[in-house]
Coordinates of C-alpha atoms and ligand atoms in Angstrom, one line a residue:
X1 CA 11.0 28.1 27.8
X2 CA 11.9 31.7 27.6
X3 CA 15.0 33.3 24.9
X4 CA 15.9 36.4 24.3
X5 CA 16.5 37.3 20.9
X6 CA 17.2 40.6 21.3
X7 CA 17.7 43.4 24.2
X8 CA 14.3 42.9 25.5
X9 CA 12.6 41.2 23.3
X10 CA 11.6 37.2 23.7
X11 CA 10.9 34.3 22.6
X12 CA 8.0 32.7 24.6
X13 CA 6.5 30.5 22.9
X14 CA 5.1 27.0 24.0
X15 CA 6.6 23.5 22.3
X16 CA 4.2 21.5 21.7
X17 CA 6.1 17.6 21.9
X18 CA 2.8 15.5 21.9
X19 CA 1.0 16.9 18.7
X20 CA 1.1 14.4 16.1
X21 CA -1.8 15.3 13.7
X22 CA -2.6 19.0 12.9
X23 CA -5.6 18.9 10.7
X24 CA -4.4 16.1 8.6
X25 CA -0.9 17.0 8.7
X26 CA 1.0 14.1 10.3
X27 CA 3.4 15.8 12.3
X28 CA 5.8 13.1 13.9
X29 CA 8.4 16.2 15.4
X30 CA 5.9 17.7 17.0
X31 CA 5.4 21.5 17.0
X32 CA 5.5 24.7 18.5
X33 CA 3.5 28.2 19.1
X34 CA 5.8 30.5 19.1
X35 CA 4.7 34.0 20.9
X36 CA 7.3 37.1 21.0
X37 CA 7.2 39.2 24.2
X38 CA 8.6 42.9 23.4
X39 CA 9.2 45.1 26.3
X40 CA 9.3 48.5 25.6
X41 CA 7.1 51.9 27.0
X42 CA 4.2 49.2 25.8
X43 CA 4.5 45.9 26.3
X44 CA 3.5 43.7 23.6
X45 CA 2.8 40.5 23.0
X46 CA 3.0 38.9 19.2
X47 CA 0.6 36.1 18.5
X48 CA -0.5 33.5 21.2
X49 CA -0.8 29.4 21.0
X50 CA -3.4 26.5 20.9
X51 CA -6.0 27.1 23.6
X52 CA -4.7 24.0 25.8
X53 CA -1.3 25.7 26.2
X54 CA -2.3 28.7 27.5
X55 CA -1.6 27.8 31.3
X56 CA 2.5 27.1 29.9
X57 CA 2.1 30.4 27.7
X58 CA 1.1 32.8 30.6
X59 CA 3.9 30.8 32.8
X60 CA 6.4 32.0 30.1
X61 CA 5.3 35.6 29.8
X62 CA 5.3 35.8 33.8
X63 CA 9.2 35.1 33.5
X64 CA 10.0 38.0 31.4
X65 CA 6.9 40.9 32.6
X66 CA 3.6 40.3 34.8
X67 CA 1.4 39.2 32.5
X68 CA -1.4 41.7 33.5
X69 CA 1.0 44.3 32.3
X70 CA 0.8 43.6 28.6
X71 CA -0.1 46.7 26.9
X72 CA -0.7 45.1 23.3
X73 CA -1.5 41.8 21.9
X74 CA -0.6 41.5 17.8
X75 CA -3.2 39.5 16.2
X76 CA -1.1 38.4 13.0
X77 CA -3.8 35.6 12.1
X78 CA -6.4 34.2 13.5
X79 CA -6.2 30.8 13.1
X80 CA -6.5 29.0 16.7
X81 CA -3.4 27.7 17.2
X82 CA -2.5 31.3 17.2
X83 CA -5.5 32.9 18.6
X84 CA -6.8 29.9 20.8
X85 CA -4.9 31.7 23.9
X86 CA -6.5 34.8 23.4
X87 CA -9.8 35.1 25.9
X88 CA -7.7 34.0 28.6
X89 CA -4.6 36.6 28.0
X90 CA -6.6 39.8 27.1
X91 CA -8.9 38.9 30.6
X92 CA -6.0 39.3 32.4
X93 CA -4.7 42.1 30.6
X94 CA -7.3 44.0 29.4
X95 CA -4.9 44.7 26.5
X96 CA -5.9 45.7 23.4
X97 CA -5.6 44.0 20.3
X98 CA -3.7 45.1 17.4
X99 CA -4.7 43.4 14.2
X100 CA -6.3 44.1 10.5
X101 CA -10.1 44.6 9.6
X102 CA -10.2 41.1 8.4
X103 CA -9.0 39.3 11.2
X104 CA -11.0 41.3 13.5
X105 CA -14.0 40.3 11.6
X106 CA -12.5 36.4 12.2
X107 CA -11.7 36.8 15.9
X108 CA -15.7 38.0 16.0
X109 CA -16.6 35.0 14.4
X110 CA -14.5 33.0 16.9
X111 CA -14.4 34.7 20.3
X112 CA -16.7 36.1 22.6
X113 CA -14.9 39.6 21.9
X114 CA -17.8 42.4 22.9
X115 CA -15.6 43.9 25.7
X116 CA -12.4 43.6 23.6
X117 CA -10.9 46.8 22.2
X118 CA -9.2 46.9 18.8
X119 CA -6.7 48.8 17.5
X120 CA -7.0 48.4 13.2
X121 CA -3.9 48.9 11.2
X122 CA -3.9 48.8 7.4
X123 CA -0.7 47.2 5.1
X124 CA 2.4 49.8 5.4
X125 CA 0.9 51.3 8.6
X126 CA 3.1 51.7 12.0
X127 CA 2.5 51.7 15.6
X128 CA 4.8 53.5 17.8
X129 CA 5.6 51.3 21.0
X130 CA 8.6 53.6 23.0
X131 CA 11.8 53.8 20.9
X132 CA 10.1 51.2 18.6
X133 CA 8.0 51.0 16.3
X134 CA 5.9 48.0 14.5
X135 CA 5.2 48.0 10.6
X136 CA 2.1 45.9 9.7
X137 CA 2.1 44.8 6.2
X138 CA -1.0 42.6 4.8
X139 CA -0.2 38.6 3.1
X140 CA -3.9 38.1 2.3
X141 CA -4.1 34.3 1.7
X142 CA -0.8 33.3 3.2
X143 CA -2.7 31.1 3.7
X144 CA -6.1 32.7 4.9
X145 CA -7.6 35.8 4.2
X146 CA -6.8 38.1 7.3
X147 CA -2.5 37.3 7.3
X148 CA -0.1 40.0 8.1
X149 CA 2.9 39.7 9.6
X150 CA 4.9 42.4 11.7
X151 CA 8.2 44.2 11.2
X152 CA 10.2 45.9 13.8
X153 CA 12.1 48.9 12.1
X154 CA 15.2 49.3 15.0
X155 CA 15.6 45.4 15.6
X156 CA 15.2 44.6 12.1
X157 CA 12.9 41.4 13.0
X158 CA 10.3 40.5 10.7
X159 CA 7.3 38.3 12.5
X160 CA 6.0 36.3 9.8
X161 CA 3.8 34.2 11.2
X162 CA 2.9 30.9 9.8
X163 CA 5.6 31.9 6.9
X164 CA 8.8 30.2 6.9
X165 CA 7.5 28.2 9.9
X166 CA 8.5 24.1 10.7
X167 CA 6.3 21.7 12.5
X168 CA 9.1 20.9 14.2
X169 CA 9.5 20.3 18.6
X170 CA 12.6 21.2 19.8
X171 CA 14.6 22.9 22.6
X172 CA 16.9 24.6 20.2
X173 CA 15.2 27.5 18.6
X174 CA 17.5 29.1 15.6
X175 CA 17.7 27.5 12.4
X176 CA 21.7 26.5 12.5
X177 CA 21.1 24.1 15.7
X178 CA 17.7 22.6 14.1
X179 CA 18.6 19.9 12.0
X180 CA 16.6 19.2 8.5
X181 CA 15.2 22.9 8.9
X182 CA 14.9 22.9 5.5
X183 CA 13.2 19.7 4.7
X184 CA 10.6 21.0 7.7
X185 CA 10.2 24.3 6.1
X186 CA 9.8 22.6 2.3
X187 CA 6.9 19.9 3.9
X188 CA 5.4 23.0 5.3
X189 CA 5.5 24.7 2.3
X190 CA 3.7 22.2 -0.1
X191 CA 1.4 21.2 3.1
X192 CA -0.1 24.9 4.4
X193 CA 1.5 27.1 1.5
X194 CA 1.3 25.7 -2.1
X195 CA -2.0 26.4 -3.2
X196 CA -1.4 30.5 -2.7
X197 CA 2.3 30.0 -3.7
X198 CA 1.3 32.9 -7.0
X199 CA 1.1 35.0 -4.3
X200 CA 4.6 34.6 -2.5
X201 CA 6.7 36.7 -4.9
X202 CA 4.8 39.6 -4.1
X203 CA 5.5 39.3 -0.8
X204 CA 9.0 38.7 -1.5
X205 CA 8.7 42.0 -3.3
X206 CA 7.2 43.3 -0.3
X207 CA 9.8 42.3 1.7
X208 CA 12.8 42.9 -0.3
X209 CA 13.4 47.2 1.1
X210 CA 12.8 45.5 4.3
X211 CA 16.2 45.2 6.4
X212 CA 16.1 41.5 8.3
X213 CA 17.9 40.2 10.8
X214 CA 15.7 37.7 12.6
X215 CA 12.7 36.1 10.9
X216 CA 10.6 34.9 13.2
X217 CA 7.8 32.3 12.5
X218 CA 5.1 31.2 14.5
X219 CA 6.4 27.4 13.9
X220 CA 9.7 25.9 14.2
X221 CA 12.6 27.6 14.3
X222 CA 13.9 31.3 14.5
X223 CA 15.7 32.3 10.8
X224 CA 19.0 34.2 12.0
X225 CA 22.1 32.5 9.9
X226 CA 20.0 31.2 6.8
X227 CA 17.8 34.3 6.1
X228 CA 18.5 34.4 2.6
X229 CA 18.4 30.5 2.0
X230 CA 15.0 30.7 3.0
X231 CA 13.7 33.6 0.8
X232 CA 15.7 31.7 -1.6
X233 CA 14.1 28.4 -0.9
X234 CA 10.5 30.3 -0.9
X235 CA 10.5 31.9 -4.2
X236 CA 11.9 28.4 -6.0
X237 CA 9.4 26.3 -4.5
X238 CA 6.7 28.8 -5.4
X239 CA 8.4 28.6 -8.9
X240 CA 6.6 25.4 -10.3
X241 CA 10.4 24.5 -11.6
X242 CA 10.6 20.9 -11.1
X243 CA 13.7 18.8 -11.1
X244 CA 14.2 15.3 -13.2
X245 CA 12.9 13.8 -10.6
X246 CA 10.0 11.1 -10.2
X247 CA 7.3 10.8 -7.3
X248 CA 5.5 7.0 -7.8
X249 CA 2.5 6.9 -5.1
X250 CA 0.9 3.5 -4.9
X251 CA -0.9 1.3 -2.9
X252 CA -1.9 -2.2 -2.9
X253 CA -4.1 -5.3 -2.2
X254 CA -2.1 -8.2 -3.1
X255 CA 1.2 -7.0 -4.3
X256 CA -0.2 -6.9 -8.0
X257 CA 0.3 -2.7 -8.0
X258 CA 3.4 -3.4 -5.9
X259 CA 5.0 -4.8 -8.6
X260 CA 3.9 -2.5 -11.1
X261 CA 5.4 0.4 -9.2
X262 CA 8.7 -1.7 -8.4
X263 CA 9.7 -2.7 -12.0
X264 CA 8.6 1.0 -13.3
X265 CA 10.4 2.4 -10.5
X266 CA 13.6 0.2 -11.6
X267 CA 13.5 1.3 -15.2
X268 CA 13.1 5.0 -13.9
X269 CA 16.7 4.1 -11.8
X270 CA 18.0 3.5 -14.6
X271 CA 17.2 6.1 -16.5
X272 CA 19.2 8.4 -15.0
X273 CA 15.6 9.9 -13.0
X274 CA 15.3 10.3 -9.0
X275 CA 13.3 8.1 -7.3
X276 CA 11.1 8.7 -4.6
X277 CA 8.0 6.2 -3.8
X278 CA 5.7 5.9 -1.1
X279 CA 2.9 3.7 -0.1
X280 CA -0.1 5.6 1.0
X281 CA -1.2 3.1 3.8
X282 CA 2.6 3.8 5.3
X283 CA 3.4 7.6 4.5
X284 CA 1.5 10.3 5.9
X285 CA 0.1 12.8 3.3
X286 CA 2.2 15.8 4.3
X287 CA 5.6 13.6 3.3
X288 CA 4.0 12.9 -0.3
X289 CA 3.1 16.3 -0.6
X290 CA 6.9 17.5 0.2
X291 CA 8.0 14.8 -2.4
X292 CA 5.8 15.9 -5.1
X293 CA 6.5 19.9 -4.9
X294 CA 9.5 19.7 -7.5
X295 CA 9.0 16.7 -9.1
X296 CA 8.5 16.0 -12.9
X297 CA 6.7 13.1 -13.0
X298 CA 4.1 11.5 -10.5
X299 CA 3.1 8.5 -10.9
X300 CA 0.0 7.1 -9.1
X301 CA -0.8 3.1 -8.6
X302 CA -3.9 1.6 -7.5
X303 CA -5.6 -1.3 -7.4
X304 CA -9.4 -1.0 -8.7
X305 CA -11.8 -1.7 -5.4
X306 CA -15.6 -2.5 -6.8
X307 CA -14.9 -0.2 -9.8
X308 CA -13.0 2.1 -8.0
X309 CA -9.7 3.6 -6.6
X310 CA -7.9 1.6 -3.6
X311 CA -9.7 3.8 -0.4
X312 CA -6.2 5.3 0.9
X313 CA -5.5 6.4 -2.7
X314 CA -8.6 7.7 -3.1
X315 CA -7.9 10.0 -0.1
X316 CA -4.3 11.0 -1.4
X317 CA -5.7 12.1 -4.7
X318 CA -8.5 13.8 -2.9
X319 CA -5.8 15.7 -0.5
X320 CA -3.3 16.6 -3.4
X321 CA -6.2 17.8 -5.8
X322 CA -6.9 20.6 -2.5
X323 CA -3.5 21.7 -2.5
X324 CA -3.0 22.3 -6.8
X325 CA 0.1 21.4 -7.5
X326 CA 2.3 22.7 -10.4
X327 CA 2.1 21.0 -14.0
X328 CA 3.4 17.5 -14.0
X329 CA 3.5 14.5 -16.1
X330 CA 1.3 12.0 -14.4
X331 CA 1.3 8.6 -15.1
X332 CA -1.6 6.2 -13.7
X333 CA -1.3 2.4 -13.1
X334 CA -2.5 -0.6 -11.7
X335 CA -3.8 -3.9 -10.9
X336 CA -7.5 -5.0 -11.6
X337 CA -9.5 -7.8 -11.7
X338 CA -12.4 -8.0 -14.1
X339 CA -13.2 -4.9 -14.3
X340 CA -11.3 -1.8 -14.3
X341 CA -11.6 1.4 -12.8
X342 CA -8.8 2.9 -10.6
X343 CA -6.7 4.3 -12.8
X344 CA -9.6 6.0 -14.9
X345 CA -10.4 7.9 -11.2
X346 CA -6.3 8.8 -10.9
X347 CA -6.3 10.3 -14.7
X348 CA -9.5 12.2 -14.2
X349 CA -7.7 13.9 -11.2
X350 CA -4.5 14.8 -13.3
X351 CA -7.0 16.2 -15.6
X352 CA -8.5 18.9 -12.7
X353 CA -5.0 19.6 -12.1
X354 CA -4.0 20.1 -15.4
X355 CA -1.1 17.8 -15.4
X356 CA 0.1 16.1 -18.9
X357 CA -0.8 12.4 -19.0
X358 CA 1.4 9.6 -20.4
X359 CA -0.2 6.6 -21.2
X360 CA 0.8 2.6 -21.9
X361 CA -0.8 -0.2 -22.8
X362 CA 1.7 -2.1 -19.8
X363 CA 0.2 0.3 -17.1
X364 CA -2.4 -1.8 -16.4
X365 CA -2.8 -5.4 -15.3
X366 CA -5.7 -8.1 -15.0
X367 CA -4.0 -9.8 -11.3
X368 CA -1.3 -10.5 -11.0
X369 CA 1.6 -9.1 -13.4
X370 CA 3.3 -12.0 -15.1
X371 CA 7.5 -11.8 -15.7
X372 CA 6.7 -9.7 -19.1
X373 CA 4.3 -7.6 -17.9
X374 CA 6.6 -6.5 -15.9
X375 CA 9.8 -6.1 -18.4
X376 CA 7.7 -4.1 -20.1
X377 CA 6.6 -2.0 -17.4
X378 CA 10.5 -1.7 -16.5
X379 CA 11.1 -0.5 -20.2
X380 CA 8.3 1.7 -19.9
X381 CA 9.8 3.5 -16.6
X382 CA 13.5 3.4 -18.5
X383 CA 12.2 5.7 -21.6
X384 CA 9.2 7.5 -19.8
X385 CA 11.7 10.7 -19.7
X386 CA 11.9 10.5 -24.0
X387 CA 8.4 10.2 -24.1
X388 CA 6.7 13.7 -25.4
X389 CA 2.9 14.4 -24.1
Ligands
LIG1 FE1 -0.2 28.2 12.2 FE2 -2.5 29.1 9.9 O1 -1.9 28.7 11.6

């Protein structure tokens, strides 16, 4: 598929429909690669896609120019589902690559790139194409260390890169035909973004003199109509503000924790707090993780296992401990037979993340949870937003 966004400048990236795990992030749309194509006095292509794409990729530029032609490639980041197209593109070409000392030094430690030739730019620095001219402005850590991302002055289009992306497939490509942009853009967020989220209002600061009309990711969806949601959306997530809202992750053996969660969950309802809950043998990480971002309380359930947190907990806790959320209340329960275990594991990980804890006598529960164990676990949910750390 080919668009063009503006007078000579396209979209050509490659949609991805089959990819449903992208190093542990469940993606059940799909995704795409999105490459930009800008035909000027140079021709130059922004970004390529995941290395077993590259055969649609050079089919796409060969609608718009002859691929051999391509003056410049912009190497935003390196990561390969951006750079995995890269050998094959700059053999035909020849072109050279335009990128920062960093991600030179990470395409070298990637590629094979003795006969490539690099142009280096440094943040704030511009590259005259014809009557265009491309701004390169550094986002170390967003989200590794060699990310820029690529302004054209005249068109006013900002190439961000993995930025406001959305592992999302689709055929429609601007954000007012995609539906649940947002919800894709917030699980991206708190999946690829949240532990370097301190460094997003600087960007947005980086940004702000910067004219947009067209943000262009290298995920998902093209940001035309609902530019400043998104910037908007960005700087609240990276916030740490969380609404009065509760996240209760759980899992369970015999439907002892079940319970627990259930009747906590209820009292919660009925508090006046939003609910969300997910099972961690049903939900895939990257959903939990979206759930969790603004959320006051998180609540984690597991049975104890030989001493130990339920296995699919365990790996929850392990993945949300990597991404370093925002301060929370947390709040660890479970079932547990004679001995217990799983819900010291869950509290020492609130402790790494420096999350407040809330503790209750109720929380915990030798088997199976008897009709009052459970009352009091429902009253325990019902006041758990009057309870001070
Ligand atoms: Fe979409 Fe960091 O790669």
């Amino acid at each position: 598929m080919v668009l063009k966004i503006k007078d000579d400048i396209y979209w050509i990236g490659v949609i991805d429909w089959d990819i449903r795990e992208f190093h542990g992030y469940e993606t059940p749309s799909g995704s795409t690669y999105n490459s930009y194509l800008i035909k000027d006095e140079k021709v130059v292509l922004i970004d390529t896609a995941k290395h077993y794409l590259v055969d649609e990729l050079i089919m796409g530029i060969g609608k718009v120019v002859n691929p051999e032609d391509i003056d410049y490639i912009v190497v935003n980041h390196v990561e390969m589902d951006h750079s995995g197209s890269l050998e094959k593109i700059v053999e035909i070409s020849g072109a050279k690559i335009i990128t920062n000392e960093k991600a030179k030094e990470h395409l070298e430690l990637h590629y094979n790139t003795k006969n490539w030739e690099f142009i280096i730019v440094d943040s704030g620095e511009e590259i005259s194409i014809g009557k265009r001219t491309l701004k390169f402005i550094r986002t170390p850590m967003l989200h590794w260390p060699d990310n820029m991302v690529t302004y054209c002055k005249e068109d006013k289009i900002l190439f961000s890169n993995d930025a406001f992306g959305q592992h999302v497939a689709s055929s429609e490509r601007y954000d007012y035909e995609i539906e649940d942009i947002f919800n894709h853009a917030k699980e991206y967020f708190a999946n690829i973004l949240l532990p370097y989220r301190m460094l997003i209002p600087n960007v947005a600061n980086a940004l702000k003199d910067l004219e947009i009309e067209l943000i262009c990711p290298s995920h998902g969806g093209v940001w035309k109509e609902k530019i400043g949601e998104i910037i908007e959306k960005y700087v609240e997530w990276s916030s740490d503000n969380v609404e009065n809202k509760a996240v209760i992750v759980y899992d369970t053996m015999y439907k002892s924790t079940h319970k627990l969660a259930y009747a906590i969950a209820e009292g919660l309802i009925d508090s006046g707090v939003k609910v969300k809950m997910y099972n961690t043998s049903e939900t895939p990480l990257n959903t939990i993780m979206a759930g969790i971002l603004d959320a006051k309380y998180v609540l984690i359930g597991s049975p104890t296992l030989n001493t130990n947190v339920y296995p699919p907990v365990a790996k929850f806790l392990k993945y949300m401990e990597g991404l370093k959320p925002g301060k929370k209340i947390g709040v660890a329960f479970g079932s547990y037979g004679w001995a217990e275990g799983a819900t010291e594991v869950i509290k020492e990980v609130f402790k790494k993340l420096n999350f407040g804890i809330i503790e209750d006598e109720c929380l915990t529960c030798k088997f199976v949870p008897k009709e009052e164990h459970l009352k009091k676990c429902y009253e325990f949910g019902k006041n758990l937003s009057t309870k001070d750390i």
